[in-house]
Short mmCIF file of C-alpha atoms in Angstrom, two decimals:
data_model
loop_
_atom_site.label_atom_id
_atom_site.label_comp_id
_atom_site.label_asym_id
_atom_site.label_seq_id
_atom_site.Cartn_x
_atom_site.Cartn_y
_atom_site.Cartn_z
CA MET A 12 75.83 -87.04 107.54
CA LEU A 13 76.85 -87.74 111.12
CA THR A 14 78.88 -85.19 113.06
CA LEU A 15 81.48 -85.66 115.77
CA PRO A 16 79.91 -86.21 119.19
CA PRO A 17 80.47 -83.40 121.71
CA ALA A 18 83.52 -83.61 123.95
CA VAL A 19 81.37 -82.83 127.00
CA GLU A 20 77.88 -84.02 127.95
CA THR A 21 75.83 -82.69 130.87
CA ARG A 22 74.12 -85.26 133.10
CA THR A 23 72.00 -85.10 136.25
CA GLY A 24 73.11 -86.62 139.54
CA LEU A 25 72.04 -86.69 143.18
CA GLN A 26 74.68 -85.23 145.48
CA TRP A 27 74.94 -85.73 149.22
CA ARG A 28 77.40 -84.44 151.75
CA ARG A 29 77.99 -85.79 155.24
CA ALA A 30 77.52 -82.41 156.91
CA ALA A 31 74.81 -81.04 154.63
CA ALA A 32 71.10 -81.67 154.11
CA PRO A 33 69.01 -82.13 152.12
CA ASP A 34 70.43 -84.01 149.12
CA LEU A 35 70.97 -81.85 146.06
CA VAL A 36 70.02 -82.60 142.47
CA LEU A 37 72.67 -81.12 140.22
CA GLU A 38 73.74 -81.05 136.59
CA ARG A 39 77.36 -81.95 135.97
CA PRO A 40 79.39 -81.54 132.76
CA LEU A 41 81.06 -84.88 132.02
CA ALA A 42 83.90 -85.81 129.72
CA GLU A 43 82.86 -87.95 126.75
CA GLU A 44 84.68 -91.04 125.52
CA ALA A 45 84.33 -92.38 122.00
CA ALA A 46 85.93 -95.14 119.96
CA VAL A 47 88.43 -93.69 117.50
CA GLY A 48 89.53 -96.15 114.87
CA ILE A 49 92.86 -95.51 113.16
CA LEU A 50 93.27 -96.97 109.69
CA TYR A 51 96.16 -96.92 107.25
CA ASP A 52 95.21 -96.87 103.59
CA GLY A 53 91.78 -98.19 104.52
CA ARG A 54 93.03 -101.05 106.70
CA PRO A 55 92.19 -101.01 110.44
CA HIS A 56 95.17 -100.76 112.78
CA ALA A 57 94.02 -99.72 116.26
CA VAL A 58 90.98 -98.47 118.17
CA LEU A 59 91.55 -95.89 120.91
CA MET A 60 89.06 -94.71 123.50
CA ALA A 61 89.44 -90.95 123.43
CA THR A 62 87.73 -87.59 123.74
CA PRO A 63 86.12 -86.98 120.32
CA GLU A 64 87.93 -83.71 119.66
CA ASP A 65 91.09 -83.05 117.60
CA VAL A 66 90.93 -86.64 116.39
CA GLU A 67 93.02 -85.93 113.29
CA ASP A 68 95.79 -84.64 115.57
CA LEU A 69 95.41 -87.81 117.64
CA ALA A 70 95.77 -90.10 114.63
CA ILE A 71 98.80 -88.26 113.26
CA GLY A 72 100.44 -88.04 116.68
CA PHE A 73 99.83 -91.77 117.24
CA THR A 74 101.40 -92.48 113.85
CA LEU A 75 104.50 -90.48 114.74
CA SER A 76 104.91 -91.57 118.37
CA GLU A 77 104.37 -95.23 117.51
CA ARG A 78 107.05 -94.87 114.82
CA ILE A 79 104.64 -96.18 112.22
CA ALA A 80 105.58 -93.48 109.71
CA GLY A 81 107.23 -90.09 109.60
CA ALA A 82 105.47 -86.80 108.99
CA ASP A 83 106.81 -86.68 105.42
CA GLN A 84 105.39 -90.16 104.79
CA ILE A 85 101.78 -89.11 105.44
CA ALA A 86 100.03 -88.30 102.17
CA GLY A 87 96.63 -87.35 103.59
CA VAL A 88 94.05 -87.84 106.33
CA GLY A 89 90.39 -88.80 105.97
CA LEU A 90 87.74 -88.56 108.70
CA GLU A 91 84.45 -90.46 108.88
CA VAL A 92 81.90 -90.39 111.69
CA LEU A 93 79.94 -93.63 112.14
CA GLU A 94 77.30 -94.81 114.58
CA ALA A 95 79.94 -96.81 116.46
CA GLY A 96 82.52 -94.03 116.64
CA VAL A 97 85.02 -92.12 114.53
CA GLN A 98 87.35 -93.46 111.84
CA VAL A 99 90.52 -91.66 110.80
CA ASP A 100 92.20 -93.05 107.70
CA ILE A 101 95.86 -92.13 107.28
CA ARG A 102 97.02 -92.40 103.69
CA LEU A 103 100.69 -93.27 103.47
CA THR A 104 103.28 -92.72 100.77
CA PRO A 105 105.08 -95.80 99.40
CA GLU A 106 107.92 -95.14 101.86
CA GLY A 107 105.36 -94.79 104.64
CA ARG A 108 103.89 -98.18 103.83
CA LYS A 109 107.36 -99.71 104.07
CA SER A 110 107.89 -98.00 107.42
CA LYS A 111 104.55 -99.27 108.72
CA ALA A 112 105.49 -102.82 107.75
CA ARG A 113 108.51 -102.54 110.05
CA SER A 114 106.60 -101.08 113.03
CA ARG A 115 105.60 -103.08 116.10
CA VAL A 116 102.39 -105.07 116.00
CA ARG A 117 99.42 -104.04 118.15
CA SER A 118 96.01 -105.66 118.53
CA MET A 119 92.97 -103.53 117.87
CA GLU A 120 91.87 -102.17 121.24
CA GLY A 121 93.55 -99.44 123.26
CA ARG A 122 91.95 -98.00 126.38
CA SER A 123 92.20 -94.35 127.36
CA SER A 124 94.26 -95.22 130.45
CA CYS A 125 96.84 -97.45 128.76
CA GLY A 126 99.73 -96.56 126.51
CA LEU A 127 100.77 -100.09 125.57
CA CYS A 128 97.45 -101.84 124.97
CA GLY A 129 97.73 -104.39 122.21
CA VAL A 130 101.52 -104.74 122.13
CA GLU A 131 102.07 -108.44 121.58
CA ARG A 132 105.72 -109.02 122.58
CA LEU A 133 107.70 -108.02 125.66
CA SER A 134 110.62 -107.07 123.44
CA ALA A 135 108.42 -104.49 121.71
CA ALA A 136 107.25 -102.82 124.91
CA VAL A 137 110.31 -100.83 126.00
CA ARG A 138 112.16 -99.74 122.90
CA PRO A 139 115.60 -98.06 122.72
CA LEU A 140 115.59 -94.29 122.36
CA GLY A 141 117.92 -92.05 120.40
CA ALA A 142 119.22 -88.83 121.92
CA VAL A 143 117.14 -85.71 121.35
CA ALA A 144 119.10 -82.99 119.56
CA ALA A 145 120.84 -80.26 121.54
CA SER A 146 118.81 -77.16 122.36
CA LYS A 147 119.30 -73.75 123.93
CA PRO A 148 119.17 -73.82 127.74
CA LEU A 149 115.68 -73.15 129.05
CA SER A 150 115.12 -70.74 131.93
CA ARG A 151 113.23 -71.65 135.07
CA ARG A 152 111.20 -68.49 134.52
CA ALA A 153 109.91 -69.87 131.19
CA ILE A 154 108.79 -73.08 132.87
CA GLU A 155 107.04 -71.15 135.64
CA ALA A 156 105.29 -68.89 133.10
CA ALA A 157 103.95 -71.90 131.20
CA LEU A 158 102.73 -73.55 134.40
CA ASP A 159 100.99 -70.31 135.42
CA ALA A 160 99.15 -70.18 132.08
CA LEU A 161 98.30 -73.85 131.76
CA ASP A 162 95.29 -74.01 134.08
CA ASP A 163 93.42 -71.25 132.24
CA ALA A 164 94.22 -72.93 128.92
CA GLN A 165 92.52 -76.21 129.94
CA THR A 166 89.00 -75.39 128.79
CA LEU A 167 87.65 -78.94 129.01
CA GLY A 168 89.61 -79.75 132.15
CA ARG A 169 88.17 -76.80 134.08
CA LEU A 170 84.68 -77.78 132.96
CA THR A 171 84.80 -81.51 133.72
CA ARG A 172 87.74 -82.03 136.11
CA ALA A 173 88.29 -85.27 134.21
CA MET A 174 90.72 -84.36 131.44
CA HIS A 175 94.46 -84.51 130.99
CA ALA A 176 96.28 -81.82 129.05
CA ALA A 177 99.50 -81.69 127.07
CA ALA A 178 100.96 -78.37 125.96
CA PHE A 179 103.80 -77.07 123.81
CA ALA A 180 105.39 -73.87 125.05
CA GLY A 181 107.86 -71.55 123.38
CA PRO A 182 111.28 -70.60 124.78
CA GLU A 183 109.80 -67.80 126.91
CA GLY A 184 107.09 -70.02 128.35
CA GLU A 185 104.30 -68.86 126.05
CA LEU A 186 101.76 -71.62 125.39
CA LEU A 187 101.56 -72.26 121.65
CA ILE A 188 99.35 -75.38 121.49
CA VAL A 189 97.25 -77.16 124.14
CA ARG A 190 95.41 -80.43 123.64
CA GLU A 191 93.11 -82.26 126.09
CA ASP A 192 91.78 -85.79 126.41
CA VAL A 193 90.47 -88.26 128.98
CA GLY A 194 93.61 -90.30 128.28
CA ARG A 195 97.03 -88.86 129.10
CA HIS A 196 98.66 -90.74 126.21
CA ASN A 197 95.96 -89.48 123.86
CA ALA A 198 96.49 -85.88 125.01
CA LEU A 199 100.22 -86.14 124.28
CA ASP A 200 99.62 -87.81 120.92
CA LYS A 201 97.17 -85.04 120.04
CA LEU A 202 99.82 -82.48 120.92
CA ILE A 203 102.50 -84.26 118.88
CA GLY A 204 100.14 -84.37 115.90
CA ALA A 205 99.19 -80.71 116.28
CA VAL A 206 102.82 -79.57 116.55
CA SER A 207 103.67 -81.54 113.41
CA ARG A 208 100.69 -80.23 111.45
CA ALA A 209 101.53 -76.65 112.47
CA GLY A 210 105.09 -77.07 111.22
CA LEU A 211 106.60 -76.11 114.59
CA ASP A 212 110.06 -77.23 115.65
CA PRO A 213 109.78 -79.28 118.89
CA GLY A 214 113.37 -78.35 119.69
CA GLU A 215 112.44 -74.67 119.94
CA GLY A 216 110.27 -75.14 123.03
CA PHE A 217 109.24 -77.67 125.63
CA CYS A 218 106.37 -79.99 126.54
CA LEU A 219 104.16 -79.92 129.63
CA ILE A 220 101.82 -82.70 130.76
CA THR A 221 99.30 -82.58 133.60
CA SER A 222 99.57 -86.30 134.38
CA ARG A 223 102.08 -88.57 136.06
CA CYS A 224 105.12 -89.27 133.93
CA SER A 225 105.42 -92.95 133.18
CA TYR A 226 108.06 -94.21 130.79
CA GLU A 227 105.88 -94.21 127.66
CA MET A 228 105.28 -90.47 128.06
CA VAL A 229 109.05 -90.01 127.88
CA ASP A 230 109.14 -92.37 124.90
CA LYS A 231 106.58 -90.26 123.02
CA ALA A 232 108.33 -87.00 123.95
CA ALA A 233 111.67 -88.36 122.75
CA VAL A 234 110.29 -89.59 119.42
CA ALA A 235 108.60 -86.22 118.92
CA GLY A 236 111.88 -84.39 119.64
CA PHE A 237 110.93 -82.42 122.78
CA PRO A 238 114.18 -81.60 124.63
CA VAL A 239 112.40 -80.82 127.92
CA LEU A 240 109.42 -82.61 129.46
CA VAL A 241 107.64 -81.02 132.43
CA ALA A 242 105.13 -83.14 134.38
CA ILE A 243 102.73 -81.96 137.06
CA SER A 244 102.89 -85.28 138.89
CA ALA A 245 105.70 -87.68 139.75
CA PRO A 246 107.77 -89.78 137.34
CA THR A 247 108.49 -93.48 137.54
CA ALA A 248 112.04 -94.74 137.96
CA LEU A 249 111.94 -96.18 134.44
CA ALA A 250 110.82 -92.81 133.07
CA ILE A 251 113.92 -91.22 134.58
CA ARG A 252 116.20 -93.88 133.07
CA LYS A 253 114.59 -93.44 129.64
CA ALA A 254 114.89 -89.65 129.89
CA GLN A 255 118.60 -90.07 130.63
CA GLU A 256 118.90 -92.37 127.62
CA ALA A 257 117.20 -89.80 125.37
CA ASN A 258 119.07 -86.84 126.90
CA ILE A 259 115.79 -85.19 127.85
CA ALA A 260 115.49 -82.78 130.75
CA LEU A 261 112.79 -84.38 132.89
CA ILE A 262 111.17 -82.01 135.37
CA ALA A 263 108.37 -83.34 137.54
CA LEU A 264 106.24 -82.47 140.57
CA ALA A 265 105.99 -79.10 138.86
CA ARG A 266 104.06 -76.38 140.64
CA ALA A 267 103.91 -72.62 140.28
CA ASP A 268 106.38 -72.22 143.16
CA GLY A 269 108.91 -74.83 142.05
CA ALA A 270 109.67 -78.26 140.61
CA VAL A 271 112.14 -81.15 140.75
CA LEU A 272 114.76 -81.62 138.03
CA PHE A 273 115.65 -85.31 137.62
CA THR A 274 117.66 -85.45 134.38
CA GLY A 275 119.19 -83.24 131.71
CA GLY A 276 120.38 -80.41 133.91
CA GLU A 277 122.50 -78.98 131.06
CA ARG A 278 119.28 -78.09 129.23
CA ILE A 279 118.12 -75.82 132.06
CA ALA A 280 119.82 -72.48 132.62
CA PRO A 281 121.28 -72.06 136.11
#
């Protein structure tokens, strides 16, 4: 029986530096990418290029964030490792199959860098968002505590310097779940799947991402029900408009010594 490939592989390279001699042969831990096929009731739906770790979380998070089915419409998850990659088969309830039939169509391939690969119609790309439910105001101190803890929690990121992370923190800033992947969308989908599987309430905490915040990251956060989204890098203008539409507090350019609040100021305690 095949096993999941490792998330990290060590390879040898020849390093040179302008001001140093001689050249140096070194071993470098590298992030792995693998094809992860997502099936529904045995029928292929999409193939994602992703880090081969927490792939069940990825498949469930993808199912939820793509609005294919709700958490209560997932009857089970099957995992199979093949020579070509990993297959995750989501078994849906009858209501889940009806929901899937109404979801947007995607072609089979999705790259690790793209959140909309395979969407066939422009009208399906940017979808309307409902407002995320009200939540208790979050303190700046909680956000700073989560940011302080996030670097140490990125095991694969520290090793490879080639991974994105997405984390769910509690109301005091304590990190509850962290997921990593070469793809920023995959990392967030993994987190959404893990939060759902753990039975946690997204409204009782907030989400942090180590990547830039493009609009589809806001889309996923809104569908998941995160009231606050904190991004290490900058947002796009569309991301800000979508965060306003979803009534999400969008905080970006977040560092240990401060951040920029763009939307949802009522969700952050003064």
